[in-house]
Coordinates of C-alpha atoms and ligand atoms in Angstrom, one line a residue:
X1292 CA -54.5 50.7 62.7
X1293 CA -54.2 47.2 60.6
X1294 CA -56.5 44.0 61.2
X1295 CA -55.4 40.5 60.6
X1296 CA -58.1 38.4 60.9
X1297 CA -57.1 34.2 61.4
X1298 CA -60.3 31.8 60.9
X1299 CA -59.7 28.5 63.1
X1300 CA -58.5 29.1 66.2
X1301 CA -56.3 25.6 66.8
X1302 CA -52.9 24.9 67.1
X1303 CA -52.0 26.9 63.8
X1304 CA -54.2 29.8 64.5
X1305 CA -53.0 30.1 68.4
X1306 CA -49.5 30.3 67.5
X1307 CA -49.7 32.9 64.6
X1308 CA -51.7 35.3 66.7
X1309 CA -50.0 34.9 69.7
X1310 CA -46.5 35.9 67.1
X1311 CA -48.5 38.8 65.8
X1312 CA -49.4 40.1 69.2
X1313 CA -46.0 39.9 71.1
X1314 CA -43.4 41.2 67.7
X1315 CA -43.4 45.3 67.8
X1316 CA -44.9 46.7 65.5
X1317 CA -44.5 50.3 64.1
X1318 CA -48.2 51.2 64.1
X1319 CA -50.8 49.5 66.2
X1320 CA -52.5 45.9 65.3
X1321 CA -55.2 44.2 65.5
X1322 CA -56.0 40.5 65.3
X1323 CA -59.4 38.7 64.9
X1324 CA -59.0 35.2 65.8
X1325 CA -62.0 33.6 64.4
X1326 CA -63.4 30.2 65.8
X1327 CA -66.4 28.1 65.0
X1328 CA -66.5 25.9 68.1
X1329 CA -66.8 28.1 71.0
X1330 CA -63.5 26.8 72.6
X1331 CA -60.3 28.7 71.3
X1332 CA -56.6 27.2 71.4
X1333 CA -58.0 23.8 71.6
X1334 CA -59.1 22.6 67.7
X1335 CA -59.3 19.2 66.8
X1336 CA -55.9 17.4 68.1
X1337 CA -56.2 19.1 71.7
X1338 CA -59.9 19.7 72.4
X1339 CA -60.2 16.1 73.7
X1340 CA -60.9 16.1 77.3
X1341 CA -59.8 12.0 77.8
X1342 CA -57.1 12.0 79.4
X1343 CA -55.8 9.2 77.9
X1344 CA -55.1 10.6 74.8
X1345 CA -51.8 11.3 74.8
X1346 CA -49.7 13.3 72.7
X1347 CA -47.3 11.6 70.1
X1348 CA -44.4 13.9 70.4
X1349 CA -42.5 14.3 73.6
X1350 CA -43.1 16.8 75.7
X1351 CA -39.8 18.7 75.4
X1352 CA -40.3 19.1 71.9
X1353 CA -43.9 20.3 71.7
X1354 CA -43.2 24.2 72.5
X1355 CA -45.5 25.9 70.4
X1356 CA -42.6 28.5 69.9
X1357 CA -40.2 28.1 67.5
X1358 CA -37.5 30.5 69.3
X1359 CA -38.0 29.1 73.2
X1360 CA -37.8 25.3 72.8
X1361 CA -38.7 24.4 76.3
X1362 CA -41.8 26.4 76.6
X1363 CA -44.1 23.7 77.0
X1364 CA -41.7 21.8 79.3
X1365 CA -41.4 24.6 81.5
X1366 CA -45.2 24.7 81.9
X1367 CA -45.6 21.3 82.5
X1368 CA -43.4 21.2 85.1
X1369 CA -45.1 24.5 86.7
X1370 CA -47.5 21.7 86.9
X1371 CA -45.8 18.8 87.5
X1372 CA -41.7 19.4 88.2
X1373 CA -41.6 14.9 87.5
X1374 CA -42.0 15.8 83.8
X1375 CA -39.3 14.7 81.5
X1376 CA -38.6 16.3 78.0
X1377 CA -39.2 12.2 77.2
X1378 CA -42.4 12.5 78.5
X1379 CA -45.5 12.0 76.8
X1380 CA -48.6 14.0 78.9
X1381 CA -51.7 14.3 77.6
X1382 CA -53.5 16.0 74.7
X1383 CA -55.9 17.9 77.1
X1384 CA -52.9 19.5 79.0
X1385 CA -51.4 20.7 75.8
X1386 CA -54.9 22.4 75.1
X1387 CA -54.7 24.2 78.6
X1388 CA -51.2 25.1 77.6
X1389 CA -52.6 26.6 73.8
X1390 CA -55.4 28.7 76.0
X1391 CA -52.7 30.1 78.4
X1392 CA -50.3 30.8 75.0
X1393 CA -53.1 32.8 73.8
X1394 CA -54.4 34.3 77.3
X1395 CA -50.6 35.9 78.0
X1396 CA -50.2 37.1 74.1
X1397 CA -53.3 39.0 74.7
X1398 CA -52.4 40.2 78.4
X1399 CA -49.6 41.2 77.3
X1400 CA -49.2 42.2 74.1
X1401 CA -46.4 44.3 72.3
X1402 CA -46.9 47.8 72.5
X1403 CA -50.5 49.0 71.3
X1404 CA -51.6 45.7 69.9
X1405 CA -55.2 43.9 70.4
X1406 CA -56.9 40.3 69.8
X1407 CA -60.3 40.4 69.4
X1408 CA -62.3 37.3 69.6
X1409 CA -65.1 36.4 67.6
X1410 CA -67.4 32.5 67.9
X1411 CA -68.4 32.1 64.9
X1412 CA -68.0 30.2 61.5
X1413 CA -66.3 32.3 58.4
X1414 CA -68.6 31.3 55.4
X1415 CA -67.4 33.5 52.6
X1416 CA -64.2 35.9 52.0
X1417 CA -63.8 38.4 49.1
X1418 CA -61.1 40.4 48.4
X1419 CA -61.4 44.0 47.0
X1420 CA -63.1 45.9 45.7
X1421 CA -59.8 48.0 46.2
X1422 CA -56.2 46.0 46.0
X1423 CA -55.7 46.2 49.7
X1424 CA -59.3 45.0 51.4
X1425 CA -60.8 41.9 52.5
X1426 CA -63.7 41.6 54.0
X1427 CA -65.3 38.1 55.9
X1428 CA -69.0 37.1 56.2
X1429 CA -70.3 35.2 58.8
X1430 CA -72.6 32.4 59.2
X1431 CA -76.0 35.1 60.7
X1432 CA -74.6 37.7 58.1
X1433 CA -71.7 39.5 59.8
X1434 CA -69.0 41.7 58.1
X1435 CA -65.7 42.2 59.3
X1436 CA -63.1 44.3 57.2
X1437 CA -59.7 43.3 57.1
X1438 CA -56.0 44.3 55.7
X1439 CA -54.8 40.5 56.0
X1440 CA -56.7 37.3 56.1
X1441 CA -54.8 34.1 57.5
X1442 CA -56.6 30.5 56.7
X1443 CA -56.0 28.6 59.4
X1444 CA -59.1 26.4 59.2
X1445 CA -57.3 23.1 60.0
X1446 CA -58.3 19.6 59.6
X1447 CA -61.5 18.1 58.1
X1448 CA -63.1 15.2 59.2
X1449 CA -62.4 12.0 57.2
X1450 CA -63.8 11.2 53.7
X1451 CA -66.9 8.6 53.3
X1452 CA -65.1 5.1 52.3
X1453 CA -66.1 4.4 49.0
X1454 CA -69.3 1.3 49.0
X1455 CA -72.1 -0.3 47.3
X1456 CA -74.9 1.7 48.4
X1457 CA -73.8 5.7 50.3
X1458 CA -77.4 5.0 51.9
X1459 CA -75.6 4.1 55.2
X1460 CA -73.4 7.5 55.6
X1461 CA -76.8 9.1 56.6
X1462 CA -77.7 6.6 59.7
X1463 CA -77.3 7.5 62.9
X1464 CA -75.1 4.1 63.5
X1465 CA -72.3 5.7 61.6
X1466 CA -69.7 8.5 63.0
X1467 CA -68.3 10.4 60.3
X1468 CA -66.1 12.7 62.4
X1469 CA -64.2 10.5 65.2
X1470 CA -63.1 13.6 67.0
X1471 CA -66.8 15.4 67.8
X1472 CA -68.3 14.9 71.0
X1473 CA -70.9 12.9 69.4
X1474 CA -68.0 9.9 68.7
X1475 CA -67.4 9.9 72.2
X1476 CA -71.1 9.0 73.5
X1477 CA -71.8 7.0 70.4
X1478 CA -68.8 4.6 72.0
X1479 CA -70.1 4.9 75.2
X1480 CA -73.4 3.9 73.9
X1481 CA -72.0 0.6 71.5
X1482 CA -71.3 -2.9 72.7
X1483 CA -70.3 -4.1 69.0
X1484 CA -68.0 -1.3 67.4
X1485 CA -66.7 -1.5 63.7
X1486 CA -63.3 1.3 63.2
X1487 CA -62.6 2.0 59.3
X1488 CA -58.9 2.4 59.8
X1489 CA -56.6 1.2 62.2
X1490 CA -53.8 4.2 62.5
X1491 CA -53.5 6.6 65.3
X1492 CA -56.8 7.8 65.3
X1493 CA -58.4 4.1 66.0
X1494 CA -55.7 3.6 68.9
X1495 CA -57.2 7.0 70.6
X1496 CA -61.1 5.4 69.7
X1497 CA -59.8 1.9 71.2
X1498 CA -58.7 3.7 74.2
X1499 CA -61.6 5.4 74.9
X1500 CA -63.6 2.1 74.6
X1501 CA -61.5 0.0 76.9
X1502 CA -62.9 3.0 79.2
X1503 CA -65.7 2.7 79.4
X1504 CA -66.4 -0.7 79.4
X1505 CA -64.7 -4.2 79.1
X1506 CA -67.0 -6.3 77.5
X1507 CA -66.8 -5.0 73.7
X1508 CA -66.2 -6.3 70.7
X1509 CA -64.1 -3.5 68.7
X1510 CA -63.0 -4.7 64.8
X1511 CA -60.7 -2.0 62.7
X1512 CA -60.2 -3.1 58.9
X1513 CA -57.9 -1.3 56.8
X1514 CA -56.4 -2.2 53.4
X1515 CA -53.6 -3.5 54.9
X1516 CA -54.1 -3.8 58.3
X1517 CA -51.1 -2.3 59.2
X1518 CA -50.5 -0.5 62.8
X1519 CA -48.5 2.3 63.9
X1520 CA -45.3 1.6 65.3
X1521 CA -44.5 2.8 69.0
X1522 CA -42.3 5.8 70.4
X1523 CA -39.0 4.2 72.1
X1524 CA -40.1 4.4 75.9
X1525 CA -39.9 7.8 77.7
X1526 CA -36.3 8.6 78.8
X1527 CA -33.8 11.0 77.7
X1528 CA -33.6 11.7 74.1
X1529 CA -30.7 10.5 71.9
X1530 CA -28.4 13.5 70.2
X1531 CA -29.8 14.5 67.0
X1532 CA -28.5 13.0 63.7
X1533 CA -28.1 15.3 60.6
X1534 CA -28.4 13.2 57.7
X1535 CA -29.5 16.0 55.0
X1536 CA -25.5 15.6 53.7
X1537 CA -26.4 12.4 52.6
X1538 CA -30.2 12.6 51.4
X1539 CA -29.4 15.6 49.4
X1540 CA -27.6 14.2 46.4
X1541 CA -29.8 11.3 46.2
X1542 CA -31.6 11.0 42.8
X1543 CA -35.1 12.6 43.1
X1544 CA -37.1 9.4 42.8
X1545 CA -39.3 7.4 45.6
X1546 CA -37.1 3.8 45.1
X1547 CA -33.7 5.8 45.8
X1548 CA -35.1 7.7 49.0
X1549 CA -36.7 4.1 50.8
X1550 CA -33.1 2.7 49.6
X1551 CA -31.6 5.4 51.1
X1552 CA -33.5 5.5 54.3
X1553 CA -33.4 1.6 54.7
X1554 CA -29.5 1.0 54.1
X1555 CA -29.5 3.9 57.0
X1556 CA -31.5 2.5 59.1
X1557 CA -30.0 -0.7 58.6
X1558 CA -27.0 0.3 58.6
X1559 CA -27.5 2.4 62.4
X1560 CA -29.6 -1.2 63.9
X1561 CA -26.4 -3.3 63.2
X1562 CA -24.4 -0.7 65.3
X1563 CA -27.3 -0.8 68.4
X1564 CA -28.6 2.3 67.2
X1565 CA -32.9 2.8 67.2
X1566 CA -34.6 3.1 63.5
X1567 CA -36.3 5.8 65.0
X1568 CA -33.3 8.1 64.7
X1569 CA -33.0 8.1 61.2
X1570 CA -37.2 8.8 60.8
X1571 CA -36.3 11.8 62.9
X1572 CA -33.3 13.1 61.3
X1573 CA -34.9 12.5 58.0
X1574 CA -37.6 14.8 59.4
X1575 CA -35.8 18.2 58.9
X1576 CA -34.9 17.1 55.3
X1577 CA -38.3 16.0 53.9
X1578 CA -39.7 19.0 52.8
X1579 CA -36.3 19.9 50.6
X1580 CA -36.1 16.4 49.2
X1581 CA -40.8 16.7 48.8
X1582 CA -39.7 20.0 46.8
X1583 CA -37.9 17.9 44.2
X1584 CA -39.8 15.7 43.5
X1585 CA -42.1 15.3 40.6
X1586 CA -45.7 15.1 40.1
X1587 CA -45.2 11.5 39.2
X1588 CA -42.4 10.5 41.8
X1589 CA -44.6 11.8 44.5
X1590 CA -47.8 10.2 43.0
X1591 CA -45.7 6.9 43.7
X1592 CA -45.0 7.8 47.2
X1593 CA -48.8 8.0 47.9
X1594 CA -49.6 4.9 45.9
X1595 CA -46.8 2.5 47.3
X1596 CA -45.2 3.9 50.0
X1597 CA -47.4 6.2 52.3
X1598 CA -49.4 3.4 54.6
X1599 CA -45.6 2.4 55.4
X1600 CA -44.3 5.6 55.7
X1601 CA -47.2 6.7 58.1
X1602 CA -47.0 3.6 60.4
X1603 CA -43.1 3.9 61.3
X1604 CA -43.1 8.3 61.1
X1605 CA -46.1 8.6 63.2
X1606 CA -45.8 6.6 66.1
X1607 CA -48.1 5.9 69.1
X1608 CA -46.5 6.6 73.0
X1609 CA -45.3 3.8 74.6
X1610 CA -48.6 3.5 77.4
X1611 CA -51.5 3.7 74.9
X1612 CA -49.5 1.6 72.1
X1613 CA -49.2 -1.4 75.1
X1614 CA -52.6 -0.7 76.0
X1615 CA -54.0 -0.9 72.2
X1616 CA -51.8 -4.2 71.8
X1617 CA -53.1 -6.2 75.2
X1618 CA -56.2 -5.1 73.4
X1619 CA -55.6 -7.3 70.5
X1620 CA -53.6 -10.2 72.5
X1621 CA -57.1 -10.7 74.7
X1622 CA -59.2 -10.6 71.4
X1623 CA -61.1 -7.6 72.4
X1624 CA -59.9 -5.7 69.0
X1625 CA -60.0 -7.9 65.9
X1626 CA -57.8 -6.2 63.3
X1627 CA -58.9 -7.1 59.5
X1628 CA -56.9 -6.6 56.8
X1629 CA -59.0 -6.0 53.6
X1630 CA -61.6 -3.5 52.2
X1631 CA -64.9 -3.0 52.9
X1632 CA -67.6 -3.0 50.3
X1633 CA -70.6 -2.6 51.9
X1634 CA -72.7 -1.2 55.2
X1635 CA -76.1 -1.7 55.5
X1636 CA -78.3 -1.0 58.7
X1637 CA -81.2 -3.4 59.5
X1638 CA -83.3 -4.4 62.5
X1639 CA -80.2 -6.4 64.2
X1640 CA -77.3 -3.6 63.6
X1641 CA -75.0 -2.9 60.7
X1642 CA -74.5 -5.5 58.6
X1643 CA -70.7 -4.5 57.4
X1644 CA -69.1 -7.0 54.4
X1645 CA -65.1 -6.8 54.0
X1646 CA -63.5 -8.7 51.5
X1647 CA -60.3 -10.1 53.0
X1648 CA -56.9 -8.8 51.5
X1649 CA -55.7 -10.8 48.6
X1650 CA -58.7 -13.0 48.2
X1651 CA -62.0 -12.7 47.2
X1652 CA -63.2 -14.4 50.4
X1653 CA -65.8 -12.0 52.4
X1654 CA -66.5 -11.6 56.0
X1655 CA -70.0 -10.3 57.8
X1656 CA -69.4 -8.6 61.1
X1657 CA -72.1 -7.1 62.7
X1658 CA -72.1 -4.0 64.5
X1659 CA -73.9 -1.3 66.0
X1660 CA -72.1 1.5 65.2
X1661 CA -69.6 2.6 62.7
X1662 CA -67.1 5.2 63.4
X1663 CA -64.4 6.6 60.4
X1664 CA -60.8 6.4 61.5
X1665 CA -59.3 7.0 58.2
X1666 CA -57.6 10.4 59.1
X1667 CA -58.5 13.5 58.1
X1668 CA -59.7 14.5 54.9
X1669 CA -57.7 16.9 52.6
X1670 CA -59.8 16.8 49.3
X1671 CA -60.5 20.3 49.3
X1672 CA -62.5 19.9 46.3
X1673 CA -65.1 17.0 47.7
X1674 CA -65.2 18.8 51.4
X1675 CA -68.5 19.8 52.4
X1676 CA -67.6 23.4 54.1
X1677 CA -69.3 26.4 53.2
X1678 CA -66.3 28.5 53.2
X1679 CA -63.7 26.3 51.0
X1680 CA -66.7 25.5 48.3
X1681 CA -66.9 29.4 48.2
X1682 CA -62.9 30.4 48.1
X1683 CA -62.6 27.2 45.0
X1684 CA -65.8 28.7 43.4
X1685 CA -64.4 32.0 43.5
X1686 CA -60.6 31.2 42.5
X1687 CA -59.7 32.5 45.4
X1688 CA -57.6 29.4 46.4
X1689 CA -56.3 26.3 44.5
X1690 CA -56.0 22.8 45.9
X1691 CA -53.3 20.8 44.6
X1692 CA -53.1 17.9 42.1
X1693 CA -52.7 15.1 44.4
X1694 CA -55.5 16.3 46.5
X1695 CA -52.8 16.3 49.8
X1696 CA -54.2 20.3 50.7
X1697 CA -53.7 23.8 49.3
X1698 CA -51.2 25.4 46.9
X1699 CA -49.2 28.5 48.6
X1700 CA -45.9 30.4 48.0
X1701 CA -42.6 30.2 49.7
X1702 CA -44.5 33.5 52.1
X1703 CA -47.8 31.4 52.4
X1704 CA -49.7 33.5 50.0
X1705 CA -52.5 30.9 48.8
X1706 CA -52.2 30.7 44.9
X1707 CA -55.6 31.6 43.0
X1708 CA -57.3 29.3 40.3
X1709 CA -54.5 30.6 37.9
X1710 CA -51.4 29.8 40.2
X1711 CA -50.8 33.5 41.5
X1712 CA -50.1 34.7 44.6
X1713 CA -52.4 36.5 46.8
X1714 CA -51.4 39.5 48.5
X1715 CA -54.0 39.7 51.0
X1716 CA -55.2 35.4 51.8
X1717 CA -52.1 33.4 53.4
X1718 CA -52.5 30.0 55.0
X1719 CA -50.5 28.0 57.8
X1720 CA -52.0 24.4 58.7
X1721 CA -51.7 20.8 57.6
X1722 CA -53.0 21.4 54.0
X1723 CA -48.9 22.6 53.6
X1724 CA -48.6 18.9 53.0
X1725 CA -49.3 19.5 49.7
X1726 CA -46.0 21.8 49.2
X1727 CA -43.9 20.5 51.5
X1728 CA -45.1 16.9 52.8
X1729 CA -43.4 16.9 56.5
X1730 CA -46.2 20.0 57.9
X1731 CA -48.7 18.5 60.2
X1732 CA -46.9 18.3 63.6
X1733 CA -46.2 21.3 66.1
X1734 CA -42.2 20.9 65.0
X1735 CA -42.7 22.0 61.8
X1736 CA -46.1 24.3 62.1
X1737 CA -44.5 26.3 64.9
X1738 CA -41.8 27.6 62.4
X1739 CA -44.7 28.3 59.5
X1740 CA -46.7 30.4 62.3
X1741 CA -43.3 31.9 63.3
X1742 CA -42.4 32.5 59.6
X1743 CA -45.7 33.5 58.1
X1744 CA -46.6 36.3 61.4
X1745 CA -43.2 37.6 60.1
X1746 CA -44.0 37.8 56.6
X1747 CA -47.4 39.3 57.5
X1748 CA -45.8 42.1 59.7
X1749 CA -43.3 43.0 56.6
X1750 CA -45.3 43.2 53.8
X1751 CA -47.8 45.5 55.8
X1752 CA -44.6 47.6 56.5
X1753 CA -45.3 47.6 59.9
X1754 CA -42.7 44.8 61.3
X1755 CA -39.1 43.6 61.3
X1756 CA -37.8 42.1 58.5
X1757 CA -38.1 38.5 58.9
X1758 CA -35.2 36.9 60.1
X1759 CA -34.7 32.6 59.4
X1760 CA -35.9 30.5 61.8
X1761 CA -33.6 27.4 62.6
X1762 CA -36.4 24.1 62.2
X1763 CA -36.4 21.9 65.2
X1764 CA -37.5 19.0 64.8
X1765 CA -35.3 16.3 67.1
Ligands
LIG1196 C1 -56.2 13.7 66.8 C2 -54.9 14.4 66.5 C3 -53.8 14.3 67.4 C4 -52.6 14.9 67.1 N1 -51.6 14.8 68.0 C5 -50.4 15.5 67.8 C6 -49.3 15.4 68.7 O1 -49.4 14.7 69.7 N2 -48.2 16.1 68.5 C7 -48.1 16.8 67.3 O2 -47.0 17.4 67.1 N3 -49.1 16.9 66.4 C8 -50.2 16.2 66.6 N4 -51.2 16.4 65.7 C9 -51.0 17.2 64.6 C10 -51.1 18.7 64.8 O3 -50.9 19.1 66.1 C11 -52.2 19.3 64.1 O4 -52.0 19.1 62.8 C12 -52.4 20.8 64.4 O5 -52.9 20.9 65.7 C13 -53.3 21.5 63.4 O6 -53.8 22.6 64.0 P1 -54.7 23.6 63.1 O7 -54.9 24.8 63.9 O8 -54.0 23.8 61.8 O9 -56.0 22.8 62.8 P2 -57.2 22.4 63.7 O10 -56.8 21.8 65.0 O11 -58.1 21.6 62.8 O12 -58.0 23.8 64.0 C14 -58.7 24.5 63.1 C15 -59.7 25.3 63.7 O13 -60.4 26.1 62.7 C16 -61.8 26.2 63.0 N5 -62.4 26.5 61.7 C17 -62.4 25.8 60.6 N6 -63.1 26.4 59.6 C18 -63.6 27.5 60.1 C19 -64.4 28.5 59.6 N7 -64.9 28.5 58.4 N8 -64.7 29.6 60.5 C20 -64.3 29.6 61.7 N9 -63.5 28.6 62.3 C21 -63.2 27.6 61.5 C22 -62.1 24.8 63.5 O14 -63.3 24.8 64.3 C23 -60.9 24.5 64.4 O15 -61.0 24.9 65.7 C24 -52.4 15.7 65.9 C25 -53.5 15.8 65.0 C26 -54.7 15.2 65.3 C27 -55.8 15.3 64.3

């Protein structure tokens, strides 16, 4: 028998196992699917119970298989037979649809293969002491021994913004992580609400406030104060574009890509065709044209181009976008562009200071709580997570220059502290940013869970040889 254990048990996790379970295999297996919080197949994008957090990408193209493209459309409509693959449900149901993924993997699995699940928080791995062990310790002293470990530990919750005086990031006015349950009654609980960020993750906090009560006052600063664009509105989906003919030969630098991708663009408007169909076809391309670039092309990116890059590729749906913007038409969400520089707590609320974009004028707002919208954090090296401080301590895994997640080979072998593979640690999750940029949706992780179960299977000699997976990402 061989064991593959997978710590985090979210989108990433759910799909790998439920691949291991259902390939055959020529001697039996068994998975440990690891979880910290006690609910599995949810993790942080789909645990939300509101149900107006919706999801981002239409339904018909949020199967969390790679080989069955209508999976999840089939089981919305088991549902709900209204659904359209231009449909955007919510978050929750795609959770109920991870937990059912995972439920009929295990019900029926391939031949003589087993999940085993275990609650609980991975704080340490080591590898050996002979070439083909692992074995896990967790949090209350636990060992389990495995042939393959899979990281699939997910998001982290969003780095401290840098201010005066880090006093403040210990009150209880201030919300760290936006997507715990505590976020949710600390919003409940405000009347004067101050979100640092104003991306996708501030429209789902916005929503939630216009919940639960009308009479709020809600800012969101960000350095530029830029908001996500919005999903064409729900309806059938144009034919997919395949521009990676012309992206391809492009020089490797950031200035010809945007010139590239704007002329396109451009180009497609003047002949009544959406923008949005060129972000999408670009999609499938991204992580060959990432690949080529260099350390200082891609340092560019992130400097001058990302904040625009994110608001146009990672749009809101149509009914929470309108909802977010009658928000700020009525005044009940103030968006600030500029930075802020301090957060202080006294007897009255937060006292927050922002200095206005391009100026050195300042504003006071006042607040009662503070919540961080800026995204998740994927500076392995400042995270505060007993596990990752022990895999960098130990070499065991290397996070990447431009602090965008973790460094892994073409199989998803995570590279140690010298920038070798390991043959028994692999990863699948949205730290493949780092290699190849495009990797945080279900499109693209589905085909990494696909690809790296595969892999797994073949070099334990117990699988198929892994055949190519065709990326959908339209
Ligand atoms: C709010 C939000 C909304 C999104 N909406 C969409 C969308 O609509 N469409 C889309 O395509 N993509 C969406 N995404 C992106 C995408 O779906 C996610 O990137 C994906 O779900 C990542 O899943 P994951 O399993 O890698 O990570 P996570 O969801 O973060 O799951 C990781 C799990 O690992 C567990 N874990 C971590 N460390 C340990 C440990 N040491 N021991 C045990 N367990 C551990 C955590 O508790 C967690 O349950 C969204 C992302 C976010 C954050």
């Amino acid at each position: 028998m061989k064991t593959i254990a997978i710590i985090g048990a979210g989108f990433s996790g759910t799909a790998t196992a439920a691949r291991l379970l259902t390939q055959p295999t020529s001697e039996p297996l068994r998975v440990v699917l690891i979880n910290r919080s006690g609910e599995m197949a949810r993790g942080v994008a789909y645990g939300t119970q509101s149900p107006e957090h919706l999801l981002n990408v239409p339904a018909g193209n949020m199967s969390a298989l790679a080989h069955d493209p209508d999976h999840f459309l089939r089981f919305c409509r088991s549902h709900d037979p209204a659904v359209t693959s231009g449909a955007f449900v919510s978050r929750r149901i795609y959770g109920q649809y991870l937990a059912r993924l995972l439920h009929d993997a295990e019900s029926r699995p391939s031949q003589h293969n087993s999940l085993s699940r275990i609650v609980g928080e991975v704080i340490a791995v080591k590898t050996g002491p002979g070439p083909t062990e692992a074995t896990l310790t967790l949090a209350g002293g636990a060992r389990v021994g495995v042939d393959r470990v899979v990281f699939a530990f997910g998001h982290f919750p969003p780095r401290n913004v840098e201010i005066s005086d880090q006093r403040f990031y210990s009150s209880s006015s201030y919300v760290r992580d936006p997507w715990s349950p505590d976020a949710a009654v600390r919003l409940a609980q405000s009347k004067r609400v101050l979100l640092l960020g104003t991306g996708l993750t501030a429209v789902d906090a916005c929503l939630s406030l216009l919940n639960a009560s009308s009479d709020r006052v809600i800012y969101a600063v960000s350095r530029r104060g830029l908001l996500p664009c919005t999903h064409r509105p729900s309806g059938p989906q144009p034919p997919s574009l395949d521009l990676s003919g012309r992206m391809e030969p492009i020089p490797a630098t950031i200035r010809s890509y945007v010139h590239a991708i704007r002329r396109e663009a451009q180009i497609r408007s003047q002949r009544g065709e959406d923008w949005r169909n060129v972000l999408t076809a670009i999609r499938r391309t991204t992580p060959a044209l990432w690949l080529r670039l260099s350390l200082a092309e891609k340092a560019r990116f992130l400097r001058h181009v990302q904040p625009y890059w994110e608001i146009h590729r990672h749009r809101a749906a149509p009914e929470p976008y309108e909802r977010f913007q009658e928000m700020i038409l009525s005044g009940a969400l103030r968006i600030i562009a500029g930075r802020v520089v301090s957060l202080e707590e006294h007897a009255d609320g937060v006292h927050a200071t922002v200095r206005l974009r391009g100026t050195e004028q300042l504003s006071e707002l006042q607040v009662d709580t503070v919540i961080n919208c800026t995204g998740p954090s994927t500076d392995l090296k400042q995270l505060d997570d007993a596990l990752i401080k022990q895999l960098i301590m130990d070499g065991l895994i290397l996070p990447d220059a431009l602090r965008l997640g973790i460094e892994v080979a073409d199989n998803y072998a995570v590279l140690d502290a010298r920038g070798r593979p390991s043959s028994l640690l692999y990863y699948v999750g949205p730290l493949l940013r780092a290699r190849y940029w495009e990797a945080t949706a279900v499109p693209e992780l589905r085909v990494h869970a696909q690809h790296l179960a595969d892999q797994l299977l073949s070099s334990m000699a117990i699988g198929a040889t892994p055949a190519a997976v065709e990326t959908s990402t339209s």
